[in-house]
XYZ file of C-alpha atoms in Angstrom:
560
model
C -12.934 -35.147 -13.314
C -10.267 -36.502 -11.042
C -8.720 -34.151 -8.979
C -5.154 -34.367 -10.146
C -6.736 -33.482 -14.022
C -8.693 -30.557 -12.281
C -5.656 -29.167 -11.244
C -3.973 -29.407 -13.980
C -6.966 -28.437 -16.236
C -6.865 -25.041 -14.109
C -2.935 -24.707 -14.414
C -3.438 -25.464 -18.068
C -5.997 -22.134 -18.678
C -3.924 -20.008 -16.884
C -1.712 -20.580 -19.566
C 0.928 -22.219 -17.200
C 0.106 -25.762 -17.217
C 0.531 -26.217 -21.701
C 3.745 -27.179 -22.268
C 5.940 -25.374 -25.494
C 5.858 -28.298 -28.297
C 9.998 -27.693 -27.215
C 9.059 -28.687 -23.846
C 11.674 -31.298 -21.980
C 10.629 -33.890 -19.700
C 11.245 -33.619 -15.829
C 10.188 -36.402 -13.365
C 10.757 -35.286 -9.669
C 10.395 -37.875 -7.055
C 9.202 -36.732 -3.658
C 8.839 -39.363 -0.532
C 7.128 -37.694 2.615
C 7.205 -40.445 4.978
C 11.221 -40.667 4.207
C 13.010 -38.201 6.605
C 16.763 -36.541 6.093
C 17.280 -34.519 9.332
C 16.261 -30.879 9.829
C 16.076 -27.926 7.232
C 17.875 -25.048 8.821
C 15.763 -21.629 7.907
C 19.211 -20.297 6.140
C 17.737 -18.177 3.720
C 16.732 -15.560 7.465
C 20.117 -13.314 7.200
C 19.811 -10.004 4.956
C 22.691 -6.884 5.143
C 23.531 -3.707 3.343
C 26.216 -1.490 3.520
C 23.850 1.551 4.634
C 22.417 1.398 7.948
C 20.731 4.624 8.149
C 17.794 3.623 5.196
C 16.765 1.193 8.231
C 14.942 4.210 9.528
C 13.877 5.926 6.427
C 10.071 5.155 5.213
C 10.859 2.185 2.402
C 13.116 0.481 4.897
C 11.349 0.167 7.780
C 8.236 -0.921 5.372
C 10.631 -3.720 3.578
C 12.026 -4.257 7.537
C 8.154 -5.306 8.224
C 8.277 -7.519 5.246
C 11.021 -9.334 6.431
C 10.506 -9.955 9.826
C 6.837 -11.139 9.098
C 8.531 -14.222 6.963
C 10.065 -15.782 10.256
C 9.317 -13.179 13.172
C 12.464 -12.833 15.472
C 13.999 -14.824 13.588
C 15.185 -12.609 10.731
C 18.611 -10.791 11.435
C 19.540 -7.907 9.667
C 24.000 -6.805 9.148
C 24.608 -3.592 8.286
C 28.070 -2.009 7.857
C 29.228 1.455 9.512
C 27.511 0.901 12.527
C 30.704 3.137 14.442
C 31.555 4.860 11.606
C 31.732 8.837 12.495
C 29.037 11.254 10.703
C 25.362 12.741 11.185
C 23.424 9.929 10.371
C 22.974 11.155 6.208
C 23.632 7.951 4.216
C 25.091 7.331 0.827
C 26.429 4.896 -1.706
C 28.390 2.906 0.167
C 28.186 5.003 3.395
C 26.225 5.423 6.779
C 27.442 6.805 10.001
C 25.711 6.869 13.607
C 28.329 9.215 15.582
C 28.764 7.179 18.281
C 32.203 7.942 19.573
C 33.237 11.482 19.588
C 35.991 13.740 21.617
C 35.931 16.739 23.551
C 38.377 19.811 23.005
C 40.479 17.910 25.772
C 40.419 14.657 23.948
C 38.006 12.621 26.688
C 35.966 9.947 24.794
C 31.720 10.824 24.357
C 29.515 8.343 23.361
C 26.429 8.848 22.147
C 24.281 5.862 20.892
C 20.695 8.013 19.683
C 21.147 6.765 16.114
C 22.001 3.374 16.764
C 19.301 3.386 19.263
C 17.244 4.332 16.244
C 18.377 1.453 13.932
C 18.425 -1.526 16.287
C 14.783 -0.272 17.318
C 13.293 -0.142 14.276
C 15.048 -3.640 13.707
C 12.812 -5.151 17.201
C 9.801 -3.249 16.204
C 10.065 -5.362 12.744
C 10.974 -8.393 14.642
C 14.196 -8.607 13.403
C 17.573 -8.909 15.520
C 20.916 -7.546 14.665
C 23.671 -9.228 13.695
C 25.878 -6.856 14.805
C 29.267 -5.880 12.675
C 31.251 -4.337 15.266
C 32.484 -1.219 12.872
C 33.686 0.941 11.542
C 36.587 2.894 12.855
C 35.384 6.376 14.585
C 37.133 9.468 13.508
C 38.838 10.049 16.563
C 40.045 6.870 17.088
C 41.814 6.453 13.843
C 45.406 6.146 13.199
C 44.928 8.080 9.546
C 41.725 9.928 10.033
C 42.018 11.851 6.919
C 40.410 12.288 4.722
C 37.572 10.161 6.605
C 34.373 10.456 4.938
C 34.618 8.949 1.059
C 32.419 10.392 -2.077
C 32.399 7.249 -4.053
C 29.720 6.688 -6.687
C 28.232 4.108 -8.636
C 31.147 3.864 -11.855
C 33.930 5.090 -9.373
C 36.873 3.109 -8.427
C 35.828 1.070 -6.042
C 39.466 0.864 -4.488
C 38.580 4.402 -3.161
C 36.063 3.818 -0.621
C 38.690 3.078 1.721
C 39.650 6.301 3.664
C 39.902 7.167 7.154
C 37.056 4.663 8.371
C 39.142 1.556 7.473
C 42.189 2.108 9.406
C 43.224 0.394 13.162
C 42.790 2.005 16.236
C 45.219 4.795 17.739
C 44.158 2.829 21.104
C 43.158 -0.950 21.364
C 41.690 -0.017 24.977
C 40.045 3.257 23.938
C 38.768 0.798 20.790
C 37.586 -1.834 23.584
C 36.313 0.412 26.232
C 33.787 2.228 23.084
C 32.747 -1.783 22.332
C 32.041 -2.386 26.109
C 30.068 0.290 26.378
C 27.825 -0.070 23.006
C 27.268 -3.763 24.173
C 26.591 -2.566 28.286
C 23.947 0.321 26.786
C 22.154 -2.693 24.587
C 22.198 -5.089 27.394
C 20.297 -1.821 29.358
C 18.209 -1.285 26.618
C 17.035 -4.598 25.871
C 17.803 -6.809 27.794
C 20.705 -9.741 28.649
C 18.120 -12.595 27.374
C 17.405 -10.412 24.086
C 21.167 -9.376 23.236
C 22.529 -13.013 24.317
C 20.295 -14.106 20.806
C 22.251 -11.435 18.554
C 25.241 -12.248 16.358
C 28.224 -10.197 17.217
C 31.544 -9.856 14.648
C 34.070 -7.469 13.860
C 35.031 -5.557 10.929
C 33.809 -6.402 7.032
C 36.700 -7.923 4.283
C 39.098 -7.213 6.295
C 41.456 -8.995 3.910
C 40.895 -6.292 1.550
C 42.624 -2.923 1.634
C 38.885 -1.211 0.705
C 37.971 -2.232 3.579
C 41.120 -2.523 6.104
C 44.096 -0.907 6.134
C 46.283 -3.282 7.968
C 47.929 -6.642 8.316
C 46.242 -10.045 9.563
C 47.925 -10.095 12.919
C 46.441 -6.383 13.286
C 42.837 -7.564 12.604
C 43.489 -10.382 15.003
C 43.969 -7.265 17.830
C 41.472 -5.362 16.679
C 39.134 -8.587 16.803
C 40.663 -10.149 20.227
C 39.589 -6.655 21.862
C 36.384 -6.064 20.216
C 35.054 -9.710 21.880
C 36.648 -9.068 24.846
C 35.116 -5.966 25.579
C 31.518 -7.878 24.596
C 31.793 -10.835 26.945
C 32.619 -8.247 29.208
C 29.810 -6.691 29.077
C 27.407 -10.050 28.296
C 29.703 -12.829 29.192
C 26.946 -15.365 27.331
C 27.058 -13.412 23.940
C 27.140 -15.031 20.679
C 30.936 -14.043 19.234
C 32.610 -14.751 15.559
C 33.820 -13.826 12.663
C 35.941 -13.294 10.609
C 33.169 -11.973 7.663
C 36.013 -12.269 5.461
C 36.275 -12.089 1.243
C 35.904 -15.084 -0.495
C 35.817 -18.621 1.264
C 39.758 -19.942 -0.499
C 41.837 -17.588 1.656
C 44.520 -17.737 3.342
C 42.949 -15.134 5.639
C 40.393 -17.141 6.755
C 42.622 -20.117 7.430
C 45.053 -17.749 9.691
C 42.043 -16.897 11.499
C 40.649 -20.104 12.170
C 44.458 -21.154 13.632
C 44.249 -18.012 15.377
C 40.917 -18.995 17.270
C 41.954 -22.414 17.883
C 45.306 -21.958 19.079
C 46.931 -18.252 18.419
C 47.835 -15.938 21.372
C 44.650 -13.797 22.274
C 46.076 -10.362 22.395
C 43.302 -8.568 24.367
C 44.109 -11.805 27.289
C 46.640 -13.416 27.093
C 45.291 -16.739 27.014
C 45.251 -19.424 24.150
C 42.821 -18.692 20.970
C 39.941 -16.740 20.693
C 36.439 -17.259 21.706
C 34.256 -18.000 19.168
C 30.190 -19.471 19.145
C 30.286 -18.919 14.770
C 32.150 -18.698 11.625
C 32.055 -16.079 8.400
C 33.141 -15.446 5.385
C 31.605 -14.484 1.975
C 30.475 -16.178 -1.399
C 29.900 -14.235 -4.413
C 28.700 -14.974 -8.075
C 30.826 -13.624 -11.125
C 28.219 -12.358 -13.841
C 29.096 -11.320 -17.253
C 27.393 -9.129 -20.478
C 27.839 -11.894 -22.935
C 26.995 -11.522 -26.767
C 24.184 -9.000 -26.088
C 23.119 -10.792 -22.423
C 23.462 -11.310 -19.094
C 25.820 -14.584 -18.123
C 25.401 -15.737 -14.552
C 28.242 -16.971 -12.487
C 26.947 -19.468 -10.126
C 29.773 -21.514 -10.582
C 32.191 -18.835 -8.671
C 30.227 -18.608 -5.832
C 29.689 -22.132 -5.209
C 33.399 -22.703 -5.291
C 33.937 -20.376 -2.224
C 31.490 -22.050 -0.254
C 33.284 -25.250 -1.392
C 36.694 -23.903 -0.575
C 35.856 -22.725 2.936
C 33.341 -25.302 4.389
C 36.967 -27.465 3.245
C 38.830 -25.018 5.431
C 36.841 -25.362 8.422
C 36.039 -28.917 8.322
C 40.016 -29.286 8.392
C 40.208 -27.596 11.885
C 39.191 -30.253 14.081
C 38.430 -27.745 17.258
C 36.522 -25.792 15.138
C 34.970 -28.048 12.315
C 31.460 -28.431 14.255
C 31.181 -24.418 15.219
C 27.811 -23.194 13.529
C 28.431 -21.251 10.359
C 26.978 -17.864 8.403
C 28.051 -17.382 4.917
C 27.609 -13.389 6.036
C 27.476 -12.359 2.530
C 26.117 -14.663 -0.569
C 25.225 -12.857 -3.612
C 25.259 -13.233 -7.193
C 28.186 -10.229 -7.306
C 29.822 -8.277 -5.427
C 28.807 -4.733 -4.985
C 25.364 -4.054 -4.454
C 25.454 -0.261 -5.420
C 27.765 -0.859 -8.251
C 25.718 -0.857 -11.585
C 26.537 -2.561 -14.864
C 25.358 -4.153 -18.319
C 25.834 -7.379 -16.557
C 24.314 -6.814 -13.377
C 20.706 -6.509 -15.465
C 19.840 -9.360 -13.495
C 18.679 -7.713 -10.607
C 15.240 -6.367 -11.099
C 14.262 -9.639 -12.830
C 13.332 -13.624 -12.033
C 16.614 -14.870 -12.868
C 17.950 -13.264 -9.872
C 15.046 -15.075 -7.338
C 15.931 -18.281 -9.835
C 19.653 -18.432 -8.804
C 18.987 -17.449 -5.514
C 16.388 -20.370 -4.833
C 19.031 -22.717 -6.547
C 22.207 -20.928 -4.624
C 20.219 -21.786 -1.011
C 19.835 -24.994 -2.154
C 22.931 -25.662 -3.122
C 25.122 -24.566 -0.393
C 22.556 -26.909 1.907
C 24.220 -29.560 0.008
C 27.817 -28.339 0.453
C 27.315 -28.298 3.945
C 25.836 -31.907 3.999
C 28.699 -32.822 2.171
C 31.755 -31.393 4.032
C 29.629 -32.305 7.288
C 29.602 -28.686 8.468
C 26.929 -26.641 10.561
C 25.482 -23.872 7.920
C 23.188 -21.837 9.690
C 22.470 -19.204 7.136
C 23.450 -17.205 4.142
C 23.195 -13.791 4.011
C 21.699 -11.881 1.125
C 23.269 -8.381 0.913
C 20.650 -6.796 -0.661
C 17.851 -4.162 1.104
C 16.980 -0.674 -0.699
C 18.321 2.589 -1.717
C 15.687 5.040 -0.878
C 14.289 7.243 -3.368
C 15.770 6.288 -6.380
C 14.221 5.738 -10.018
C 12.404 2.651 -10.166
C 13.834 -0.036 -10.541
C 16.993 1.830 -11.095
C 19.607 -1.334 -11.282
C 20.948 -1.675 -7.653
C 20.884 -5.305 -5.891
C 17.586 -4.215 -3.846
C 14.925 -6.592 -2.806
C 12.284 -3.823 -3.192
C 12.399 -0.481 -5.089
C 10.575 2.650 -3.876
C 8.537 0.204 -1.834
C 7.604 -2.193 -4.617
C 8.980 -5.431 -4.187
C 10.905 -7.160 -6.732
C 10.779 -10.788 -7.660
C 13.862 -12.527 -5.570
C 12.309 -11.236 -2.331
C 9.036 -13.966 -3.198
C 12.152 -16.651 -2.995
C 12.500 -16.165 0.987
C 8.519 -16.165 1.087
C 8.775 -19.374 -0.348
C 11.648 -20.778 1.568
C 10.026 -19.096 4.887
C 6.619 -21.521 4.359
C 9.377 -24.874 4.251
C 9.418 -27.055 7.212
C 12.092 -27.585 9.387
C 12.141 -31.652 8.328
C 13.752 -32.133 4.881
C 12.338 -35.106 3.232
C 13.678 -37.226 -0.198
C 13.549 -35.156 -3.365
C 15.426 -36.120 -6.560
C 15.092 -34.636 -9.980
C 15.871 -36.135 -13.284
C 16.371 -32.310 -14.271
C 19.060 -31.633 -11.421
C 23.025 -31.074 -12.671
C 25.386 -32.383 -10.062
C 26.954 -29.813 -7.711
C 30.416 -31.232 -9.421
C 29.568 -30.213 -13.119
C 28.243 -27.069 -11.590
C 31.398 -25.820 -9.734
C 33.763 -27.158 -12.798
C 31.684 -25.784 -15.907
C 28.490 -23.823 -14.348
C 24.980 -23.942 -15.926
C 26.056 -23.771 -19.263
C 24.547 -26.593 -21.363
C 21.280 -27.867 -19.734
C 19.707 -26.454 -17.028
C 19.169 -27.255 -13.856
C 15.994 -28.210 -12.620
C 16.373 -29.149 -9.115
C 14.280 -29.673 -6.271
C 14.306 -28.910 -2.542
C 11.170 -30.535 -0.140
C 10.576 -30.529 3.406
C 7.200 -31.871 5.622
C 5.710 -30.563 8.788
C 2.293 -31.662 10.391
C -0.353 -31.731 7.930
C 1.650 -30.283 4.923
C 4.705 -30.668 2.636
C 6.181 -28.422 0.479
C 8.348 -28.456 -2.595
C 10.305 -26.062 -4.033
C 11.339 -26.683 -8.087
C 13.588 -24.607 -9.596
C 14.598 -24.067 -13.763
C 17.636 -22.446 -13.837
C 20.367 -21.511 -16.411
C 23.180 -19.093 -16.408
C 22.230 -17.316 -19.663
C 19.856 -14.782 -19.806
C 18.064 -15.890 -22.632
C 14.798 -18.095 -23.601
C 14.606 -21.758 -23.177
C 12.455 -24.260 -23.964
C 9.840 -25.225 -20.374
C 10.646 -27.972 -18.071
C 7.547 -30.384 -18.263
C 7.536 -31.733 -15.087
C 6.065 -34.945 -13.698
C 5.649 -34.937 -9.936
C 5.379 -37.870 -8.035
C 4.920 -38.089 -4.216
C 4.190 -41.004 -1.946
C 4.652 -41.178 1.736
C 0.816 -39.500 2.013
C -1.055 -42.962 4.000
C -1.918 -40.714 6.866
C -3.063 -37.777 4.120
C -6.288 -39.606 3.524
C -8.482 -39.729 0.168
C -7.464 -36.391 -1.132
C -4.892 -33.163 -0.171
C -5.230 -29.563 -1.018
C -2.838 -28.372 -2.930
C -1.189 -24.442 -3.376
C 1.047 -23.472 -6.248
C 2.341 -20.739 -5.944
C 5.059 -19.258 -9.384
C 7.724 -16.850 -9.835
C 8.486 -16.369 -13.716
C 8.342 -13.720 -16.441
C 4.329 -12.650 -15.579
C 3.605 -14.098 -11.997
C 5.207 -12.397 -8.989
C 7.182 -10.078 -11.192
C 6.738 -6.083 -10.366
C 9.523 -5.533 -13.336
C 7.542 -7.053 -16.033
C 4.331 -5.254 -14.905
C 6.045 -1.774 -14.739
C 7.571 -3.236 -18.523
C 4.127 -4.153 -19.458
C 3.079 -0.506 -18.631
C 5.217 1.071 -20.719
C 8.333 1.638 -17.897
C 6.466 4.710 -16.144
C 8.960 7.045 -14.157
C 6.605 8.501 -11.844
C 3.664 5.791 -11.608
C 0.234 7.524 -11.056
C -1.891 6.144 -7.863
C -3.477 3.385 -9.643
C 0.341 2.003 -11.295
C 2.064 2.127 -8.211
C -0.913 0.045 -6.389
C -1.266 -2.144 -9.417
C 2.699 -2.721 -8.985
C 2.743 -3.948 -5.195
C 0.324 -6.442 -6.102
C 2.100 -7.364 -8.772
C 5.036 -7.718 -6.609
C 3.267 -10.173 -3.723
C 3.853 -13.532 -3.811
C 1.224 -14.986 -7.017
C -0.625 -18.149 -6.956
C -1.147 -19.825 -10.195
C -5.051 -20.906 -9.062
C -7.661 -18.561 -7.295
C -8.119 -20.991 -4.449
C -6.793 -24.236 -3.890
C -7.123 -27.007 -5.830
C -7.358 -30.890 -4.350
C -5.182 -33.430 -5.671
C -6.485 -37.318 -5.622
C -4.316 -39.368 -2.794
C -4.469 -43.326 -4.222
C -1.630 -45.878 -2.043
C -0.659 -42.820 -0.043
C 0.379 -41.557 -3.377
C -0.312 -38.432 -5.376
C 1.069 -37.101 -9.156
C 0.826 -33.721 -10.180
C 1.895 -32.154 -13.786
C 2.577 -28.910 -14.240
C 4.825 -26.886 -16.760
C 7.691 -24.454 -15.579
C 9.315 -21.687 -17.728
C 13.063 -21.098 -17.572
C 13.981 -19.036 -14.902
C 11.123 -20.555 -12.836
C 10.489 -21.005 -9.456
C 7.462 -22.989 -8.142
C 6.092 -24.085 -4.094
C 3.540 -26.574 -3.699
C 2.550 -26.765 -0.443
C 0.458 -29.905 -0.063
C -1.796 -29.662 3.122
C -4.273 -32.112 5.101
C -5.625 -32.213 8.352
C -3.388 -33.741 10.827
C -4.463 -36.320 13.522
């Protein structure tokens, strides 16, 4: 038996490989030998709005997680860094009392919780990227009331109390920045801190989360960055982390940077090593099931890689899309959020990566990542509904995407797809009709790897993708490679359909909960590797792939 029918012999009685007499055809095209530039590692930026669960038992284990896909290379956002409080977080809420007054009104500073955070980030070997906020208690021009008591169902226009308001002092504001950034340059070092992100402020063209006009975010921005080159004249500065990439916010900002009055100096523009701003999906509960939105999000990608790309001084700055998510409130729950817990969530997000790669090759931009504002809320139900990458330390399917993007290359190589919808009929009409089975490949010494995707907006069965996958480019491969596959899909890497499968436990004995972190490790669909025959430097492989899908084959060799 040949080795490309032994693999898919073995695919075939795992019950993966037989294709549904409904089955479509899919040929992907892969050349090895034919380089398109690098493959930035975009997928390495993850946030939440609550930094204290950093420390708490499930987030410094999912912490682990992450910064073993790419170590010191992960970064981790987290809002309310400055916010006022003891350190108890909430929906929506997190606090590190770091600025604080005396009975005489003299500024103390205090930086044991957020000593706490950002260590547990290096022990992880992850760095911060640092959101310079919120606005401390005593510093705010409407401190009351200060902390809100929003919960999942509330309005969410209510979150924005005394927190979200501008300074009383711009220096009092800069001198608490220059002194956070001084203490971390102490603490860990000028080389160390010079390789952190640093912005200010969240959506600060929303009232939820600012209380003031553009030109008073520009202050509050032009001081904040002053005070950190101050204190680390080579650190990484940028922002804005605005909402939504077709805003008039974020093209005020860029004008500010390149050519506005600083107000902290004096001098022309702002300093600025990176650009933000956020993309977000628009799902919908449609006749009895879940509707994706990919379509929305992709458009404010679109929309601001146009913006930048139109500022000449600015057009070439490296850029963080510091918050790209299927929706837009992670706590928030919803009939139409039911994506969450579920493959279709790690099956947009493989295609959403993807996609925004593209965007950025198009508009000949610098993306350097995409941030997935998603982490845990610790001990809730399982699998309660939030936008979590793990649930009381089980981890759910879309967190097995960034384990597969972690083991691509950094060389992207030719990849087409007879299955793959352009990114125009995308953006104008979504994934509507057929779906989109797309492809993503990159090579490295000794090994390429392919990622394949089956996506569709609608939460609802579909017939398989039977896909044909050719490769050449393999001379220097030899006879024969080895060949991984590993799935995620409605049984492999899926903790939510095992905990289904067991009958939805709420308290999973000793041998469930074990039974469920395997389940929720990244699943190979053969015991060991298979070998795949190499003929002209050229291999085929057939294999079948579910809707919802996602599949890496990491082809592998040994390199002269």
């Amino acid at each position: 038996m040949s080795g490309i029918r032994a693999l898919s012999f073995v695919i075939a009685a795992l019950g993966c490989g037989a294709a549904a007499a409904d089955a479509f055809p899919v040929r992907i095209e892969v050349d090895a030998g034919h380089a398109l530039g690098s493959l930035p590692p975009v997928w390495r930026f993850f946030g939440a709005d609550e930094p204290n669960y950093a420390t708490m038992k499930d987030g410094r284990r999912l912490l682990a997680e992450l910064g073993a896909l790419r170590p010191n290379e992960v970064y981790f956002r987290a809002h309310n860094l400055l916010t006022t409080g003891d350190g108890t977080p909430a929906y929506k809420w997190g606090s590190t009392n770091a600025y604080t007054e005396d009975a005489a009104g003299h500024p103390v500073y205090d930086w044991t919780i957020l000593d706490r955070i950002f260590d547990t980030y290096r022990a992880c070997g992850i760095r911060p990227y640092v959101e310079i906020g919120f606005m401390p208690e005593a510093l705010s021009i409407h401190p009351e009331p200060y902390k809100h008591e929003w919960r999942p169902g509330g309005p969410y226009g209510t979150i924005g109390t005394g927190w979200s308001y501008p300074p009383t002092d711009y220096h009092q504001w800069a001198e608490l920045v220059y002194r956070w950034v001084n203490h971390c340059v102490g603490r860990y070092g000028a080389a160390e801190v010079a390789q952190w992100y640093f912005e200010v402020w969240n959506e600060a063209n929303l009232d939820a989360y600012f209380h003031g006009t553009p030109e008073e975010f520009y202050r509050l921005h032009d001081f904040a960055v002053d005070a950190v080159r101050r204190a680390l004249p080579g650190a990484r500065v940028g922002g804005p982390d605005s909402a939504g990439g077709g805003t008039a916010f974020l093209s005020g900002f860029l004008e500010h940077c390149a050519s506005g009055t600083n107000f902290a100096t004096g001098a022309r523009g702002a300093p600025v090593d990176f650009l933000s701003f956020h993309a977000k999906g628009r799902p919908e509960f449609v006749d009895g099931h879940v509707r994706m939105g990919l379509a929305a999000q992709l458009k404010d990608v679109d929309s601001a890689f146009r913006r930048i790309a139109a500022v000449p001084a600015l057009r070439h700055k490296p850029i963080v899309i510091g918050e790209s998510d299927p929706d837009g409130c992670a706590a928030c729950l919803g009939p139409q959020l039911g994506y969450r817990p579920t493959a279709l969530y790690a099956c947009y997000t493989a295609d959403c990566l993807a996609r925004e790669m593209e965007l950025a090759t198009r508009h000949e931009v610098s993306l350097e990542g995409a941030l997935t504002w998603a982490f845990e809320f610790e001990d809730q139900p399982y699998f309660s509904g939030q936008r979590v990458l793990a649930t009381e330390g089980i981890d759910l399917p879309v967190l097995n995407v960034f384990r597969m993007y972690s083991r691509l290359g950094a060389r992207q190589v030719a990849a087409t797809s007879s299955g793959e919808r352009p990114i125009e009929e995308i953006e104008r009409q979504g994934v509507r009709g057929a779906p989109d089975v797309g492809t993503l490949a990159s090579a490295s010494p000794g090994q390429l790897a392919i990622l394949v995707w089956h996506y569709h907006d609608d939460d609802l069965p579909g017939p398989e993708a039977e896909v044909n996958l050719s490769v050449q480019g393999l001379a220097a491969a030899g006879a024969s490679v080895g060949v991984e596959h590993f799935r995620i899909d409605g049984s492999h890497s899926n903790s939510f359909a095992a905990w289904q499968a067991m009958g939805s436990p709420t308290a999973p004995n000793a041998a469930q909960y074990f039974a469920l972190q395997r389940a929720g490790r990244l699943q190979s669909l053969t015991d060991k590797p298979a070998s795949v025959a190499v003929s002209g430097g050229q291999a085929e492989l057939h294999f079948a792939l579910p809707r919802q899908g996602v599949s890496l084959l990491v082809f592998h060799w040994r390199s002269g």
